[in-house]
């Protein structure tokens, strides 16, 4: 019995020892590096097991970003910011260099253009991009009772000033076509109103738009403030009708031409007479000038065109037309265009005494068969420093021409239908429109009367194709 009890105790001890060996045995401790590698492997395994379709939560994204930021050391952050700053500086310097290069190109282009303009060799190629105006787009402004004789366009192209045989002057707004101011004239005008009492034959405006000058058959030149149309001065001295006026570009020096065959020089800003020049053998019919201290005149039936060099008190004489030279206009400092009553239009270079080219019967013929006579050229206009000129007559159209081959060719572009005597033509300074002064009679007389014509101002828009205009120097003639 005692032996059995001892066996039972032994078996009990064996069972408890086996139990302790199975569950109470101590685990072997792994090294720290190996434990971390196992943790990372487990985390990766968990990521692979998770579904791809499960979107990352915002909190998880935030944690990931925070971990990435934590991974960047302060030195790395400084380096990254420094690189970013240097890249911004580089971009700013490149942009600045591009702007400076563009500005230099613009300045160089402008200086080159000014030099070419002074030399008379600047010619903007506009004719090839010009399109025939739509007749419906031509605006007709009526306000004068008698034929328009002369007109000018303000330097900013906002206003047109016109004068007529009714002795009145009208200031027009180009955009609206409305009359802004009327200076009445005629025999009933009093001295206080300062209006003209005879036909106004010539008109000019200064290049800064400050002064307006008008000349009439009563030998008088009136100076007006262009902005308000207030009378300022009256110049006397000519002994016959004042037929031509022009301000020297960039100054207030005024040149006047008269039927008394003289050219006079005035200083408008100081209300002063300067000098008188003589040379023409017949009445002077037209005058023009640009920035040089000289002017050009057409001498009517003496058959000459003259260039007056004011400082030297000398003149150059040019011959070429057969009839009376009635109108003249400078194209640039070295070239000009003239028209005569023999129907011819001529282009001139100041270095040649003969025309560079002359087109006879430019507007065709009139009259019965066997008695044909060419249409008189009553007005000419030129878009400054370009290859476009316009001519007017009473042939029911204004003609536009292209000056080609270094001003040695005159090629027709198109005709613009206008009924009546085209007594005056002026391009806008930008070349966006052409203004024509229409009358039932010629500005200098009453040889014909076209009853169906209307005494009016016509504003003709000039449309250009999309292609950009080019500027090239012309060879000196």
Short mmCIF file of C-alpha atoms in Angstrom, two decimals:
data_model
loop_
_atom_site.label_atom_id
_atom_site.label_comp_id
_atom_site.label_asym_id
_atom_site.label_seq_id
_atom_site.Cartn_x
_atom_site.Cartn_y
_atom_site.Cartn_z
CA UNK A 1 0.00 0.00 0.00
CA UNK A 2 2.79 2.27 0.85
CA UNK A 3 4.51 1.26 -2.38
CA UNK A 4 1.41 2.13 -4.45
CA UNK A 5 1.18 5.52 -2.83
CA UNK A 6 4.76 6.21 -3.71
CA UNK A 7 4.17 5.19 -7.36
CA UNK A 8 1.20 7.53 -7.61
CA UNK A 9 3.25 10.47 -6.26
CA UNK A 10 6.01 9.71 -8.76
CA UNK A 11 3.59 9.61 -11.69
CA UNK A 12 2.12 12.92 -10.50
CA UNK A 13 5.60 14.47 -10.39
CA UNK A 14 6.34 13.21 -13.92
CA UNK A 15 3.08 14.68 -15.29
CA UNK A 16 3.70 18.06 -13.63
CA UNK A 17 7.30 18.06 -14.89
CA UNK A 18 6.09 17.28 -18.44
CA UNK A 19 3.53 20.04 -18.15
CA UNK A 20 6.15 22.50 -16.95
CA UNK A 21 8.46 21.44 -19.76
CA UNK A 22 5.74 21.99 -22.38
CA UNK A 23 4.39 25.36 -21.22
CA UNK A 24 6.70 26.92 -18.69
CA UNK A 25 9.94 26.67 -20.75
CA UNK A 26 11.77 30.04 -21.32
CA UNK A 27 12.02 31.43 -24.99
CA UNK A 28 15.38 32.22 -26.62
CA UNK A 29 15.85 36.02 -26.95
CA UNK A 30 16.58 37.17 -30.61
CA UNK A 31 19.16 39.87 -31.46
CA UNK A 32 17.73 43.46 -31.92
CA UNK A 33 18.67 43.84 -35.62
CA UNK A 34 17.13 40.46 -36.49
CA UNK A 35 13.95 41.32 -34.60
CA UNK A 36 13.59 44.60 -36.60
CA UNK A 37 14.03 42.79 -39.88
CA UNK A 38 11.33 40.30 -38.95
CA UNK A 39 8.98 43.20 -38.01
CA UNK A 40 9.57 44.88 -41.37
CA UNK A 41 8.95 41.63 -43.21
CA UNK A 42 5.72 41.17 -41.32
CA UNK A 43 4.58 44.69 -42.11
CA UNK A 44 5.32 44.16 -45.81
CA UNK A 45 3.44 40.89 -45.74
CA UNK A 46 0.45 42.62 -44.19
CA UNK A 47 0.55 45.28 -46.94
CA UNK A 48 0.57 42.61 -49.65
CA UNK A 49 -2.32 40.79 -48.06
CA UNK A 50 -4.47 43.98 -47.82
CA UNK A 51 -6.85 44.61 -50.74
CA UNK A 52 -5.65 46.96 -53.54
CA UNK A 53 -9.12 48.40 -53.92
CA UNK A 54 -9.11 49.73 -50.37
CA UNK A 55 -8.35 53.52 -50.56
CA UNK A 56 -5.79 55.05 -48.25
CA UNK A 57 -7.41 57.08 -45.53
CA UNK A 58 -6.46 60.77 -45.10
CA UNK A 59 -4.95 59.99 -41.76
CA UNK A 60 -2.76 57.33 -43.32
CA UNK A 61 -1.63 59.73 -46.07
CA UNK A 62 -0.83 62.35 -43.46
CA UNK A 63 1.21 59.85 -41.51
CA UNK A 64 3.10 58.82 -44.67
CA UNK A 65 3.87 62.46 -45.48
CA UNK A 66 4.98 63.08 -41.94
CA UNK A 67 7.25 60.06 -42.14
CA UNK A 68 8.74 61.38 -45.41
CA UNK A 69 9.33 64.77 -43.82
CA UNK A 70 10.90 63.14 -40.84
CA UNK A 71 13.15 61.19 -43.18
CA UNK A 72 14.57 64.54 -44.57
CA UNK A 73 17.37 65.85 -42.42
CA UNK A 74 17.81 69.61 -41.74
CA UNK A 75 20.89 69.65 -43.97
CA UNK A 76 18.98 68.04 -46.81
CA UNK A 77 16.12 70.52 -46.41
CA UNK A 78 18.53 73.48 -46.53
CA UNK A 79 20.13 72.08 -49.65
CA UNK A 80 16.76 71.56 -51.35
CA UNK A 81 15.59 75.10 -50.53
CA UNK A 82 18.88 76.56 -51.71
CA UNK A 83 18.57 74.76 -55.05
CA UNK A 84 14.98 75.99 -55.42
CA UNK A 85 16.03 79.59 -54.70
CA UNK A 86 18.88 79.41 -57.20
CA UNK A 87 16.49 78.05 -59.87
CA UNK A 88 14.09 80.95 -59.25
CA UNK A 89 16.96 83.43 -59.55
CA UNK A 90 18.08 81.84 -62.80
CA UNK A 91 14.57 82.06 -64.29
CA UNK A 92 14.23 85.72 -63.24
CA UNK A 93 17.59 86.59 -64.79
CA UNK A 94 16.66 84.84 -68.03
CA UNK A 95 13.36 86.74 -68.22
CA UNK A 96 15.14 90.02 -67.48
CA UNK A 97 17.75 89.32 -70.16
CA UNK A 98 14.99 88.57 -72.70
CA UNK A 99 13.18 91.83 -71.86
CA UNK A 100 16.39 93.84 -72.14
CA UNK A 101 17.22 92.21 -75.47
CA UNK A 102 13.71 93.00 -76.77
CA UNK A 103 14.00 96.60 -75.58
CA UNK A 104 17.40 96.94 -77.24
CA UNK A 105 15.96 95.58 -80.48
CA UNK A 106 13.03 98.01 -80.31
CA UNK A 107 15.31 100.98 -79.61
CA UNK A 108 17.72 99.93 -82.35
CA UNK A 109 14.82 99.52 -84.77
CA UNK A 110 13.42 102.93 -83.90
CA UNK A 111 16.83 104.60 -84.25
CA UNK A 112 17.38 102.89 -87.58
CA UNK A 113 13.94 104.02 -88.73
CA UNK A 114 14.68 107.62 -87.66
CA UNK A 115 17.99 107.60 -89.54
CA UNK A 116 16.35 106.21 -92.68
CA UNK A 117 13.55 108.77 -92.36
CA UNK A 118 16.03 111.65 -92.10
CA UNK A 119 17.89 110.35 -95.14
CA UNK A 120 14.64 109.96 -97.05
CA UNK A 121 15.20 106.24 -97.56
CA UNK A 122 12.46 104.82 -95.33
CA UNK A 123 9.65 103.17 -97.27
CA UNK A 124 7.00 101.11 -95.52
CA UNK A 125 5.67 98.39 -97.82
CA UNK A 126 1.93 98.89 -97.30
CA UNK A 127 0.54 98.69 -100.84
CA UNK A 128 0.71 94.89 -101.04
CA UNK A 129 -1.49 94.52 -97.95
CA UNK A 130 -4.04 97.19 -98.90
CA UNK A 131 -7.56 96.03 -99.80
CA UNK A 132 -10.21 97.73 -101.93
CA UNK A 133 -12.54 99.70 -99.62
CA UNK A 134 -16.22 98.81 -99.54
CA UNK A 135 -18.26 101.67 -101.01
CA UNK A 136 -20.83 101.23 -98.24
CA UNK A 137 -18.13 102.01 -95.64
CA UNK A 138 -17.34 105.46 -97.10
CA UNK A 139 -18.79 108.15 -94.82
CA UNK A 140 -20.01 111.43 -96.30
CA UNK A 141 -20.03 114.51 -94.04
CA UNK A 142 -22.00 117.53 -95.22
CA UNK A 143 -21.80 120.99 -93.70
CA UNK A 144 -20.34 123.42 -96.23
CA UNK A 145 -22.65 125.20 -98.67
CA UNK A 146 -19.99 125.70 -101.36
CA UNK A 147 -17.15 123.49 -102.71
CA UNK A 148 -14.53 122.31 -100.25
CA UNK A 149 -11.12 123.74 -101.13
CA UNK A 150 -8.73 122.32 -98.48
CA UNK A 151 -8.59 120.11 -95.40
CA UNK A 152 -6.16 118.70 -92.81
CA UNK A 153 -6.20 115.76 -90.38
CA UNK A 154 -5.09 116.30 -86.77
CA UNK A 155 -1.88 114.49 -85.69
CA UNK A 156 -3.84 112.08 -83.47
CA UNK A 157 -6.28 111.27 -86.34
CA UNK A 158 -9.28 112.23 -84.16
CA UNK A 159 -10.32 115.38 -86.02
CA UNK A 160 -10.60 116.76 -89.55
CA UNK A 161 -10.58 120.50 -90.29
CA UNK A 162 -12.11 121.60 -93.59
CA UNK A 163 -12.56 124.92 -95.38
CA UNK A 164 -14.57 125.97 -98.41
CA UNK A 165 -15.47 128.72 -100.82
CA UNK A 166 -18.23 129.77 -98.39
CA UNK A 167 -15.37 131.15 -96.20
CA UNK A 168 -16.23 128.82 -93.29
CA UNK A 169 -14.06 126.39 -91.32
CA UNK A 170 -15.51 123.25 -89.73
CA UNK A 171 -13.92 120.97 -87.16
CA UNK A 172 -15.22 117.39 -87.48
CA UNK A 173 -15.02 114.42 -85.13
CA UNK A 174 -13.75 111.48 -87.19
CA UNK A 175 -15.34 108.72 -85.10
CA UNK A 176 -18.86 110.16 -84.85
CA UNK A 177 -18.82 112.33 -87.99
CA UNK A 178 -20.32 115.24 -86.03
CA UNK A 179 -19.46 118.92 -86.35
CA UNK A 180 -17.61 120.03 -83.22
CA UNK A 181 -17.10 123.67 -84.16
CA UNK A 182 -17.94 126.01 -87.04
CA UNK A 183 -16.06 129.26 -87.74
CA UNK A 184 -18.40 131.23 -89.94
CA UNK A 185 -17.15 133.53 -92.67
CA UNK A 186 -18.35 135.69 -95.52
CA UNK A 187 -18.94 139.34 -96.28
CA UNK A 188 -21.18 139.83 -93.24
CA UNK A 189 -18.46 138.75 -90.81
CA UNK A 190 -17.46 141.43 -88.33
CA UNK A 191 -13.94 142.12 -87.13
CA UNK A 192 -14.78 140.69 -83.70
CA UNK A 193 -15.60 137.24 -85.12
CA UNK A 194 -12.23 137.10 -86.97
CA UNK A 195 -13.65 134.90 -89.75
CA UNK A 196 -12.47 134.89 -93.36
CA UNK A 197 -14.25 137.19 -95.81
CA UNK A 198 -12.95 135.49 -99.00
CA UNK A 199 -12.51 131.97 -100.34
CA UNK A 200 -10.16 129.93 -98.16
CA UNK A 201 -7.57 128.25 -100.40
CA UNK A 202 -5.04 126.68 -98.00
CA UNK A 203 -4.78 125.14 -94.56
CA UNK A 204 -2.12 123.58 -92.29
CA UNK A 205 -1.88 122.17 -88.76
CA UNK A 206 1.27 121.97 -86.60
CA UNK A 207 2.71 118.53 -85.83
CA UNK A 208 1.82 118.90 -82.13
CA UNK A 209 -1.78 119.78 -83.00
CA UNK A 210 -1.59 123.18 -81.27
CA UNK A 211 -1.95 125.65 -84.15
CA UNK A 212 -4.19 125.73 -87.22
CA UNK A 213 -3.34 128.12 -90.07
CA UNK A 214 -5.65 129.14 -92.92
CA UNK A 215 -5.02 131.34 -95.98
CA UNK A 216 -7.54 133.08 -98.24
CA UNK A 217 -7.90 135.06 -101.48
CA UNK A 218 -7.76 138.32 -99.51
CA UNK A 219 -4.00 137.82 -98.88
CA UNK A 220 -4.58 137.00 -95.20
CA UNK A 221 -3.24 134.18 -93.01
CA UNK A 222 -5.26 133.41 -89.86
CA UNK A 223 -3.81 131.48 -86.93
CA UNK A 224 -6.21 129.54 -84.69
CA UNK A 225 -5.92 127.43 -81.57
CA UNK A 226 -6.80 124.00 -82.94
CA UNK A 227 -8.33 122.65 -79.71
CA UNK A 228 -10.83 125.48 -79.18
CA UNK A 229 -10.92 127.11 -82.65
CA UNK A 230 -10.19 130.47 -81.00
CA UNK A 231 -8.55 133.12 -83.15
CA UNK A 232 -4.96 133.97 -82.14
CA UNK A 233 -3.14 135.99 -84.83
CA UNK A 234 -3.51 137.47 -88.29
CA UNK A 235 -0.51 137.57 -90.63
CA UNK A 236 -0.40 140.12 -93.44
CA UNK A 237 2.30 140.64 -96.04
CA UNK A 238 1.37 138.71 -99.15
CA UNK A 239 0.18 140.78 -102.08
CA UNK A 240 -2.13 138.15 -103.57
CA UNK A 241 -4.09 135.01 -102.63
CA UNK A 242 -2.40 132.64 -100.15
CA UNK A 243 -2.41 129.31 -102.02
CA UNK A 244 -0.21 127.09 -99.86
CA UNK A 245 0.58 126.62 -96.15
CA UNK A 246 2.71 124.10 -94.25
CA UNK A 247 4.22 123.82 -90.77
CA UNK A 248 7.74 122.47 -90.49
CA UNK A 249 7.44 119.13 -88.69
CA UNK A 250 8.36 119.29 -84.99
CA UNK A 251 8.33 123.11 -84.90
CA UNK A 252 5.98 126.10 -85.09
CA UNK A 253 7.74 127.50 -88.16
CA UNK A 254 5.17 128.19 -90.89
CA UNK A 255 5.81 128.41 -94.64
CA UNK A 256 3.31 130.21 -96.89
CA UNK A 257 3.07 130.43 -100.69
CA UNK A 258 1.07 132.93 -102.71
CA UNK A 259 -0.09 133.91 -106.14
CA UNK A 260 2.31 136.86 -105.73
CA UNK A 261 5.05 134.29 -106.58
CA UNK A 262 6.74 134.50 -103.18
CA UNK A 263 7.33 132.13 -100.26
CA UNK A 264 7.29 133.60 -96.75
CA UNK A 265 8.56 132.16 -93.46
CA UNK A 266 6.80 132.88 -90.14
CA UNK A 267 7.32 132.01 -86.48
CA UNK A 268 3.83 131.32 -85.19
CA UNK A 269 4.78 130.78 -81.52
CA UNK A 270 6.29 134.29 -81.42
CA UNK A 271 3.75 135.85 -83.80
CA UNK A 272 6.62 136.98 -86.01
CA UNK A 273 7.54 137.33 -89.69
CA UNK A 274 10.95 135.88 -90.61
CA UNK A 275 11.77 136.30 -94.31
CA UNK A 276 10.57 136.22 -97.94
CA UNK A 277 11.93 134.08 -100.79
CA UNK A 278 11.49 134.82 -104.52
CA UNK A 279 12.07 132.71 -107.62
CA UNK A 280 8.89 131.48 -109.33
CA UNK A 281 7.86 133.13 -112.59
CA UNK A 282 4.15 132.39 -112.18
CA UNK A 283 1.62 131.95 -109.38
CA UNK A 284 2.55 129.31 -106.78
CA UNK A 285 -0.22 126.72 -106.57
CA UNK A 286 0.97 124.41 -103.79
CA UNK A 287 3.50 123.98 -100.97
CA UNK A 288 4.65 121.23 -98.60
CA UNK A 289 7.38 120.56 -96.01
CA UNK A 290 8.58 117.94 -93.52
CA UNK A 291 11.19 118.10 -90.75
CA UNK A 292 14.11 119.57 -92.70
CA UNK A 293 14.46 123.33 -92.85
CA UNK A 294 13.27 123.48 -96.41
CA UNK A 295 10.02 123.41 -98.37
CA UNK A 296 8.87 122.43 -101.85
CA UNK A 297 6.54 124.38 -104.13
CA UNK A 298 4.72 123.90 -107.42
CA UNK A 299 4.91 126.87 -109.76
CA UNK A 300 1.80 126.62 -111.89
CA UNK A 301 2.43 127.60 -115.49
CA UNK A 302 6.11 128.37 -115.06
CA UNK A 303 6.45 124.58 -115.31
CA UNK A 304 8.84 124.24 -112.36
CA UNK A 305 8.99 122.52 -109.00
CA UNK A 306 11.33 124.22 -106.54
CA UNK A 307 13.05 123.12 -103.36
CA UNK A 308 13.77 126.06 -101.06
CA UNK A 309 16.74 125.69 -98.69
CA UNK A 310 15.91 128.23 -96.02
CA UNK A 311 19.26 128.57 -94.14
CA UNK A 312 21.27 128.87 -97.38
CA UNK A 313 18.62 131.10 -98.98
CA UNK A 314 18.99 129.01 -102.14
CA UNK A 315 16.67 126.96 -104.35
CA UNK A 316 16.77 123.95 -106.63
CA UNK A 317 14.70 124.05 -109.83
CA UNK A 318 13.08 120.93 -111.36
CA UNK A 319 11.42 120.61 -114.79
CA UNK A 320 9.16 117.85 -116.09
CA UNK A 321 5.46 118.71 -116.61
CA UNK A 322 4.06 120.27 -119.78
CA UNK A 323 1.02 121.95 -118.20
CA UNK A 324 0.33 123.93 -115.06
CA UNK A 325 1.64 122.12 -111.96
CA UNK A 326 -1.30 122.48 -109.57
CA UNK A 327 -0.49 120.24 -106.57
CA UNK A 328 2.52 118.83 -104.72
CA UNK A 329 3.17 116.54 -101.75
CA UNK A 330 6.32 115.15 -100.10
CA UNK A 331 6.44 111.36 -99.68
CA UNK A 332 9.57 111.46 -97.51
CA UNK A 333 12.55 113.78 -97.08
CA UNK A 334 13.94 112.83 -100.50
CA UNK A 335 10.93 112.12 -102.72
CA UNK A 336 7.74 113.92 -103.76
CA UNK A 337 4.73 113.59 -106.06
CA UNK A 338 3.15 116.27 -108.26
CA UNK A 339 0.07 116.59 -110.46
CA UNK A 340 -0.64 118.89 -113.40
CA UNK A 341 -3.53 120.02 -115.57
CA UNK A 342 -2.09 118.06 -118.50
CA UNK A 343 -3.29 114.93 -116.66
CA UNK A 344 0.20 113.76 -115.66
CA UNK A 345 1.44 112.54 -112.28
CA UNK A 346 5.20 112.56 -111.58
CA UNK A 347 7.49 111.14 -108.90
CA UNK A 348 10.64 113.09 -108.09
CA UNK A 349 13.88 112.55 -106.19
CA UNK A 350 15.59 115.64 -104.80
CA UNK A 351 18.91 114.58 -106.32
CA UNK A 352 17.53 114.48 -109.91
CA UNK A 353 16.34 117.52 -111.85
CA UNK A 354 13.96 115.39 -113.95
CA UNK A 355 11.11 113.15 -112.75
CA UNK A 356 12.04 109.60 -111.76
CA UNK A 357 8.84 108.53 -113.47
CA UNK A 358 5.90 110.32 -115.07
CA UNK A 359 2.50 108.87 -115.86
CA UNK A 360 0.58 110.71 -118.58
CA UNK A 361 -3.23 110.88 -118.65
CA UNK A 362 -3.34 109.26 -115.23
CA UNK A 363 -7.14 109.69 -114.96
CA UNK A 364 -7.98 109.24 -118.65
CA UNK A 365 -9.65 111.57 -121.15
CA UNK A 366 -12.83 113.63 -121.39
CA UNK A 367 -14.65 115.22 -124.31
CA UNK A 368 -15.97 114.16 -127.70
CA UNK A 369 -13.97 112.04 -130.09
CA UNK A 370 -11.25 114.06 -131.71
CA UNK A 371 -11.52 116.72 -128.98
CA UNK A 372 -10.34 114.65 -126.04
CA UNK A 373 -8.64 116.41 -123.20
CA UNK A 374 -7.00 114.71 -120.21
CA UNK A 375 -8.66 115.05 -116.83
CA UNK A 376 -6.81 117.61 -114.71
CA UNK A 377 -5.04 116.34 -111.63
CA UNK A 378 -6.59 118.51 -108.93
CA UNK A 379 -5.02 116.96 -105.80
CA UNK A 380 -2.34 114.52 -104.68
CA UNK A 381 -1.63 112.87 -101.32
CA UNK A 382 1.07 110.58 -99.98
CA UNK A 383 1.16 108.37 -96.91
CA UNK A 384 4.39 109.53 -95.31
CA UNK A 385 7.38 107.16 -95.59
CA UNK A 386 5.33 104.54 -97.45
CA UNK A 387 4.81 103.29 -101.00
CA UNK A 388 1.26 104.66 -101.42
CA UNK A 389 0.08 107.85 -103.15
CA UNK A 390 -3.41 108.99 -104.10
CA UNK A 391 -4.56 111.32 -106.87
CA UNK A 392 -7.81 113.18 -107.40
CA UNK A 393 -9.53 114.70 -110.40
CA UNK A 394 -13.11 115.17 -111.58
CA UNK A 395 -13.10 111.80 -113.38
CA UNK A 396 -15.57 110.26 -110.88
CA UNK A 397 -12.85 108.42 -108.96
CA UNK A 398 -9.88 108.75 -106.63
CA UNK A 399 -6.97 106.58 -107.71
CA UNK A 400 -4.50 104.85 -105.40
CA UNK A 401 -1.02 104.03 -106.69
CA UNK A 402 1.98 102.02 -105.56
CA UNK A 403 5.45 103.57 -105.78
CA UNK A 404 7.71 100.69 -106.80
CA UNK A 405 11.27 100.15 -107.97
CA UNK A 406 12.86 102.79 -105.76
CA UNK A 407 10.20 105.37 -106.74
CA UNK A 408 10.86 104.70 -110.43
CA UNK A 409 7.49 103.02 -111.07
CA UNK A 410 3.92 104.13 -110.50
CA UNK A 411 1.59 101.12 -110.50
CA UNK A 412 -2.23 101.42 -110.18
CA UNK A 413 -3.81 99.73 -107.14
CA UNK A 414 -7.54 100.49 -107.38
CA UNK A 415 -10.12 103.24 -107.98
CA UNK A 416 -12.51 104.63 -105.37
CA UNK A 417 -15.66 106.08 -106.97
CA UNK A 418 -16.33 109.71 -105.96
CA UNK A 419 -18.33 112.17 -108.07
CA UNK A 420 -17.13 115.78 -108.26
CA UNK A 421 -13.90 117.74 -108.11
CA UNK A 422 -11.56 116.17 -105.58
CA UNK A 423 -10.01 119.44 -104.43
CA UNK A 424 -8.09 118.05 -101.48
CA UNK A 425 -6.77 114.66 -100.33
CA UNK A 426 -5.12 113.74 -97.03
CA UNK A 427 -4.10 110.39 -95.53
CA UNK A 428 -4.45 109.89 -91.79
CA UNK A 429 -1.12 109.68 -89.98
CA UNK A 430 -1.65 105.98 -89.21
CA UNK A 431 -2.80 105.22 -92.75
CA UNK A 432 -6.15 103.87 -91.54
CA UNK A 433 -8.24 106.22 -93.67
CA UNK A 434 -8.12 108.72 -96.52
CA UNK A 435 -10.07 112.00 -96.45
CA UNK A 436 -11.28 113.66 -99.65
CA UNK A 437 -12.72 117.18 -100.01
CA UNK A 438 -15.34 117.17 -102.79
CA UNK A 439 -16.77 120.18 -104.63
CA UNK A 440 -18.96 120.95 -107.59
CA UNK A 441 -16.20 123.28 -108.84
CA UNK A 442 -12.41 123.41 -109.01
CA UNK A 443 -10.89 125.05 -105.94
CA UNK A 444 -9.17 127.79 -107.97
CA UNK A 445 -11.94 128.67 -110.42
CA UNK A 446 -15.29 127.91 -112.07
CA UNK A 447 -14.27 126.36 -115.38
CA UNK A 448 -16.80 123.52 -114.98
CA UNK A 449 -19.66 122.77 -112.64
CA UNK A 450 -20.71 119.21 -111.83
CA UNK A 451 -24.31 119.52 -110.64
CA UNK A 452 -24.68 115.94 -109.47
CA UNK A 453 -21.68 116.30 -107.12
CA UNK A 454 -22.21 117.16 -103.45
CA UNK A 455 -20.01 119.58 -101.55
CA UNK A 456 -18.86 117.24 -98.80
CA UNK A 457 -16.08 115.52 -96.88
CA UNK A 458 -15.62 111.80 -97.62
CA UNK A 459 -13.82 109.56 -95.12
CA UNK A 460 -12.57 106.42 -96.89
CA UNK A 461 -11.44 103.55 -94.59
CA UNK A 462 -8.31 101.74 -95.75
CA UNK A 463 -8.32 98.06 -94.81
CA UNK A 464 -5.12 96.07 -94.63
CA UNK A 465 -4.61 92.32 -94.90
CA UNK A 466 -3.52 90.36 -91.82
CA UNK A 467 0.11 90.14 -92.97
CA UNK A 468 2.40 92.51 -91.06
CA UNK A 469 3.86 95.52 -92.81
CA UNK A 470 7.55 95.49 -93.58
CA UNK A 471 9.92 98.41 -93.65
CA UNK A 472 12.81 98.51 -96.07
CA UNK A 473 15.23 101.24 -97.03
CA UNK A 474 15.02 102.51 -100.56
CA UNK A 475 18.08 103.18 -102.63
CA UNK A 476 18.96 106.84 -102.95
CA UNK A 477 17.84 108.13 -106.31
#
